[in-house]
């Protein structure tokens, strides 16, 4: 299933690593208050699943995504706890099949023309591009999208405040992911006022 309609165009999606599930709901509330509409909680910590479930139970007005999903079992698990979409660094046939059978919108990853075309054949017009800066950043996205115009990218990895506006001005970039405005030190300390301030600054980088 395609996630492009769930994530608003030309927006910044926080990609967060949560070490304490108790911080999940206050974080989501701070992000919503700053104007952010979607969140990607990566499955990189033991607290990630509980964090996703807590946000879903709290009915915070934010689209909840699970990131770094790598297996069909993870895909099923995040759907069952309330994730509304999933994001993968790449894609396998097993993952794509599981997304259909488990009816969860998916953002699969691609970094070559062959991968982009293979995902388009499966109906995925929104594709993750990761790690964006290491793969060539905007120059690579422009090169891929020039002959393959039906694809929209969700680049993450190495994007910071100084690059955000340039990425979002690119016609083939649907949205971007970043973590610079949810610094780990502030999140681990529960400093949601600081996260809110940084998130409002990040929203100010979105081109008019």
C-alpha positions as a printed NumPy array, in Angstrom:
array([[  0.   ,   0.   ,   0.   ],
       [  1.18 ,   3.501,  -0.844],
       [  1.815,   5.985,   1.984],
       [  2.007,   9.116,  -0.138],
       [ -1.481,  10.295,   0.849],
       [ -0.739,   9.935,   4.582],
       [  2.29 ,  12.222,   4.698],
       [  1.61 ,  15.832,   3.724],
       [  3.644,  17.133,   0.79 ],
       [  6.547,  19.508,   1.345],
       [  6.753,  18.782,   5.049],
       [  9.49 ,  17.811,   7.496],
       [  9.031,  14.488,   9.282],
       [ 10.934,  14.004,  12.553],
       [ 12.899,  10.744,  12.569],
       [ 13.33 ,   9.956,  16.242],
       [ 15.125,   7.42 ,  18.404],
       [ 13.252,   7.025,  21.698],
       [ 15.092,   5.454,  24.629],
       [ 12.314,   5.938,  27.189],
       [  8.73 ,   5.15 ,  26.161],
       [  7.468,   7.567,  28.833],
       [  8.752,  10.391,  26.629],
       [  6.739,   9.316,  23.573],
       [  3.44 ,  11.079,  24.192],
       [  4.908,  14.378,  25.483],
       [  7.205,  14.365,  22.453],
       [  4.328,  13.819,  20.045],
       [  2.318,  16.588,  21.731],
       [  5.25 ,  19.014,  21.512],
       [  5.678,  18.21 ,  17.821],
       [  1.985,  18.724,  17.076],
       [  2.006,  22.041,  18.927],
       [  4.878,  23.168,  16.675],
       [  2.939,  22.328,  13.503],
       [  4.351,  18.903,  12.697],
       [  1.877,  16.383,  11.328],
       [  3.802,  13.093,  11.075],
       [  6.454,  11.245,  13.087],
       [  8.741,   8.322,  12.31 ],
       [  9.787,   6.367,  15.406],
       [ 12.704,   4.154,  14.463],
       [ 12.904,   0.573,  15.712],
       [ 16.439,   1.074,  16.978],
       [ 15.766,   0.794,  20.703],
       [ 13.964,  -1.603,  22.994],
       [ 11.539,   1.214,  23.861],
       [ 10.439,   1.89 ,  20.281],
       [  7.467,  -0.483,  20.14 ],
       [  6.111,   0.731,  23.473],
       [  6.589,   4.317,  22.319],
       [  4.579,   3.763,  19.134],
       [  1.831,   2.021,  21.083],
       [  1.705,   4.836,  23.659],
       [  1.257,   7.522,  20.982],
       [ -1.466,   5.459,  19.308],
       [ -3.346,   4.95 ,  22.59 ],
       [ -3.129,   8.636,  23.466],
       [ -4.805,   9.612,  20.184],
       [ -2.367,  12.464,  19.597],
       [ -3.239,  14.211,  16.328],
       [ -0.146,  13.016,  14.488],
       [  0.43 ,  10.335,  11.862],
       [  2.524,   7.615,  13.5  ],
       [  5.119,   5.864,  11.397],
       [  7.531,   3.088,  12.338],
       [ 10.984,   3.439,  10.851],
       [ 13.883,   1.102,  10.141],
       [ 11.414,  -1.726,   9.523],
       [ 13.374,  -4.599,   8.01 ],
       [ 11.266,  -7.77 ,   8.236],
       [  7.677,  -8.862,   7.601],
       [  7.345,  -9.745,  11.295],
       [  8.293,  -6.197,  12.292],
       [  5.827,  -4.835,   9.76 ],
       [  2.986,  -6.881,  11.222],
       [  3.982,  -6.004,  14.779],
       [  3.981,  -2.241,  14.231],
       [  0.605,  -2.377,  12.493],
       [ -0.864,  -4.296,  15.416],
       [  0.281,  -1.684,  17.955],
       [ -1.101,   1.263,  16.002],
       [  1.475,   2.456,  13.484],
       [ -0.273,   4.082,  10.53 ],
       [  2.606,   3.649,   8.107],
       [  6.025,   2.026,   7.985],
       [  9.322,   3.164,   6.498],
       [ 12.055,   0.802,   5.286],
       [ 15.684,   1.601,   4.426],
       [ 15.343,  -0.69 ,   1.393],
       [ 12.842,  -3.234,   0.151],
       [ 12.479,  -6.975,  -0.317],
       [  9.76 ,  -8.953,  -2.034],
       [  8.785, -10.419,   1.354],
       [  8.337,  -6.95 ,   2.86 ],
       [  6.321,  -5.706,  -0.088],
       [  4.085,  -8.771,   0.029],
       [  3.603,  -8.369,   3.792],
       [  2.588,  -4.722,   3.368],
       [ -0.205,  -5.86 ,   1.045],
       [ -1.378,  -8.772,   3.155],
       [ -1.248,  -6.776,   6.387],
       [ -2.738,  -3.655,   4.802],
       [ -0.225,  -1.139,   6.126],
       [  0.965,   1.782,   3.989],
       [  4.681,   1.443,   3.322],
       [  7.506,   3.747,   2.253],
       [ 10.106,   1.349,   0.828],
       [ 13.645,   2.48 ,   0.146],
       [ 15.431,   2.789,  -3.186],
       [ 18.775,   4.245,  -4.216],
       [ 19.274,   3.061,  -7.802],
       [ 17.251,   3.453, -10.987],
       [ 16.5  ,  -0.278, -11.076],
       [ 15.214,  -0.227,  -7.494],
       [ 13.069,   2.835,  -8.195],
       [ 11.538,   1.206, -11.271],
       [ 10.912,  -2.084,  -9.465],
       [  9.029,  -0.276,  -6.699],
       [  7.04 ,   1.781,  -9.181],
       [  5.925,  -1.485, -10.8  ],
       [  4.516,  -2.445,  -7.385],
       [  2.671,   0.887,  -7.127],
       [  5.031,   2.737,  -4.781],
       [  5.206,   6.315,  -6.02 ],
       [  6.657,   7.497,  -2.673],
       [ 10.06 ,   5.984,  -1.931],
       [ 12.607,   6.52 ,   0.801],
       [ 16.06 ,   7.692,  -0.261],
       [ 18.559,   6.746,   2.463],
       [ 21.2  ,   7.671,   3.476],
       [ 20.465,  10.722,   1.369],
       [ 23.633,  12.768,   1.703],
       [ 25.978,   9.779,   1.477],
       [ 24.209,   8.661,  -1.703],
       [ 24.711,  11.989,  -3.433],
       [ 21.913,  14.07 ,  -1.96 ],
       [ 19.9  ,  16.334,  -4.21 ],
       [ 22.146,  15.757,  -7.219],
       [ 21.378,  12.033,  -7.125],
       [ 17.652,  12.616,  -6.585],
       [ 17.539,  14.971,  -9.561],
       [ 19.448,  12.477, -11.683],
       [ 17.088,   9.623, -10.785],
       [ 13.898,  11.605, -11.194],
       [ 14.822,  13.194, -14.526],
       [ 14.04 ,  10.021, -16.53 ],
       [ 11.644,   8.566, -13.917],
       [  9.233,  11.411, -13.343],
       [  6.452,   9.534, -11.573],
       [  8.498,   8.914,  -8.42 ],
       [  8.475,  11.114,  -5.316],
       [ 11.229,  10.778,  -2.742],
       [ 11.317,  10.875,   1.059],
       [ 15.021,  11.518,   1.693],
       [ 16.513,  11.013,   5.147],
       [ 20.047,  10.74 ,   6.442],
       [ 22.423,  13.662,   6.844],
       [ 19.794,  16.338,   6.215],
       [ 20.079,  19.336,   8.536],
       [ 18.663,  22.832,   8.834],
       [ 21.028,  24.198,   6.223],
       [ 19.837,  21.706,   3.597],
       [ 16.127,  21.387,   4.374],
       [ 14.774,  24.199,   2.188],
       [ 16.805,  23.121,  -0.849],
       [ 15.494,  19.573,  -0.572],
       [ 11.89 ,  20.72 ,  -0.18 ],
       [ 12.127,  23.   ,  -3.196],
       [ 12.983,  20.011,  -5.406],
       [  9.845,  18.954,  -7.361],
       [ 10.594,  15.246,  -6.914],
       [ 10.932,  15.487,  -3.115],
       [  7.591,  14.868,  -1.399],
       [  8.87 ,  15.355,   2.157],
       [ 12.104,  15.039,   4.116],
       [ 13.062,  13.308,   7.324],
       [ 15.381,  14.754,   9.931],
       [ 16.399,  14.566,  13.553],
       [ 18.296,  17.812,  14.083],
       [ 15.281,  19.429,  15.773],
       [ 14.736,  16.486,  18.146],
       [ 18.235,  16.196,  19.624],
       [ 18.84 ,  13.073,  21.676],
       [ 20.128,  15.04 ,  24.671],
       [ 16.924,  17.095,  24.889],
       [ 14.704,  14.056,  24.355],
       [ 16.492,  11.935,  26.952],
       [ 16.265,  14.85 ,  29.404],
       [ 12.561,  15.344,  28.726],
       [ 13.162,  18.927,  27.589],
       [ 10.075,  19.221,  25.412],
       [ 10.095,  23.018,  25.513],
       [ 13.446,  22.975,  23.725],
       [ 12.229,  20.379,  21.239],
       [  9.155,  22.499,  20.578],
       [ 11.306,  25.575,  19.983],
       [ 13.608,  23.745,  17.579],
       [ 10.662,  22.16 ,  15.806],
       [  9.025,  25.536,  15.222],
       [ 12.322,  26.752,  13.774],
       [ 12.38 ,  23.712,  11.488],
       [  8.845,  24.442,  10.27 ],
       [ 10.02 ,  27.917,   9.369],
       [ 12.401,  26.386,   6.804],
       [  9.535,  25.049,   4.674],
       [  9.386,  27.08 ,   1.437],
       [  6.262,  29.17 ,   0.906]])
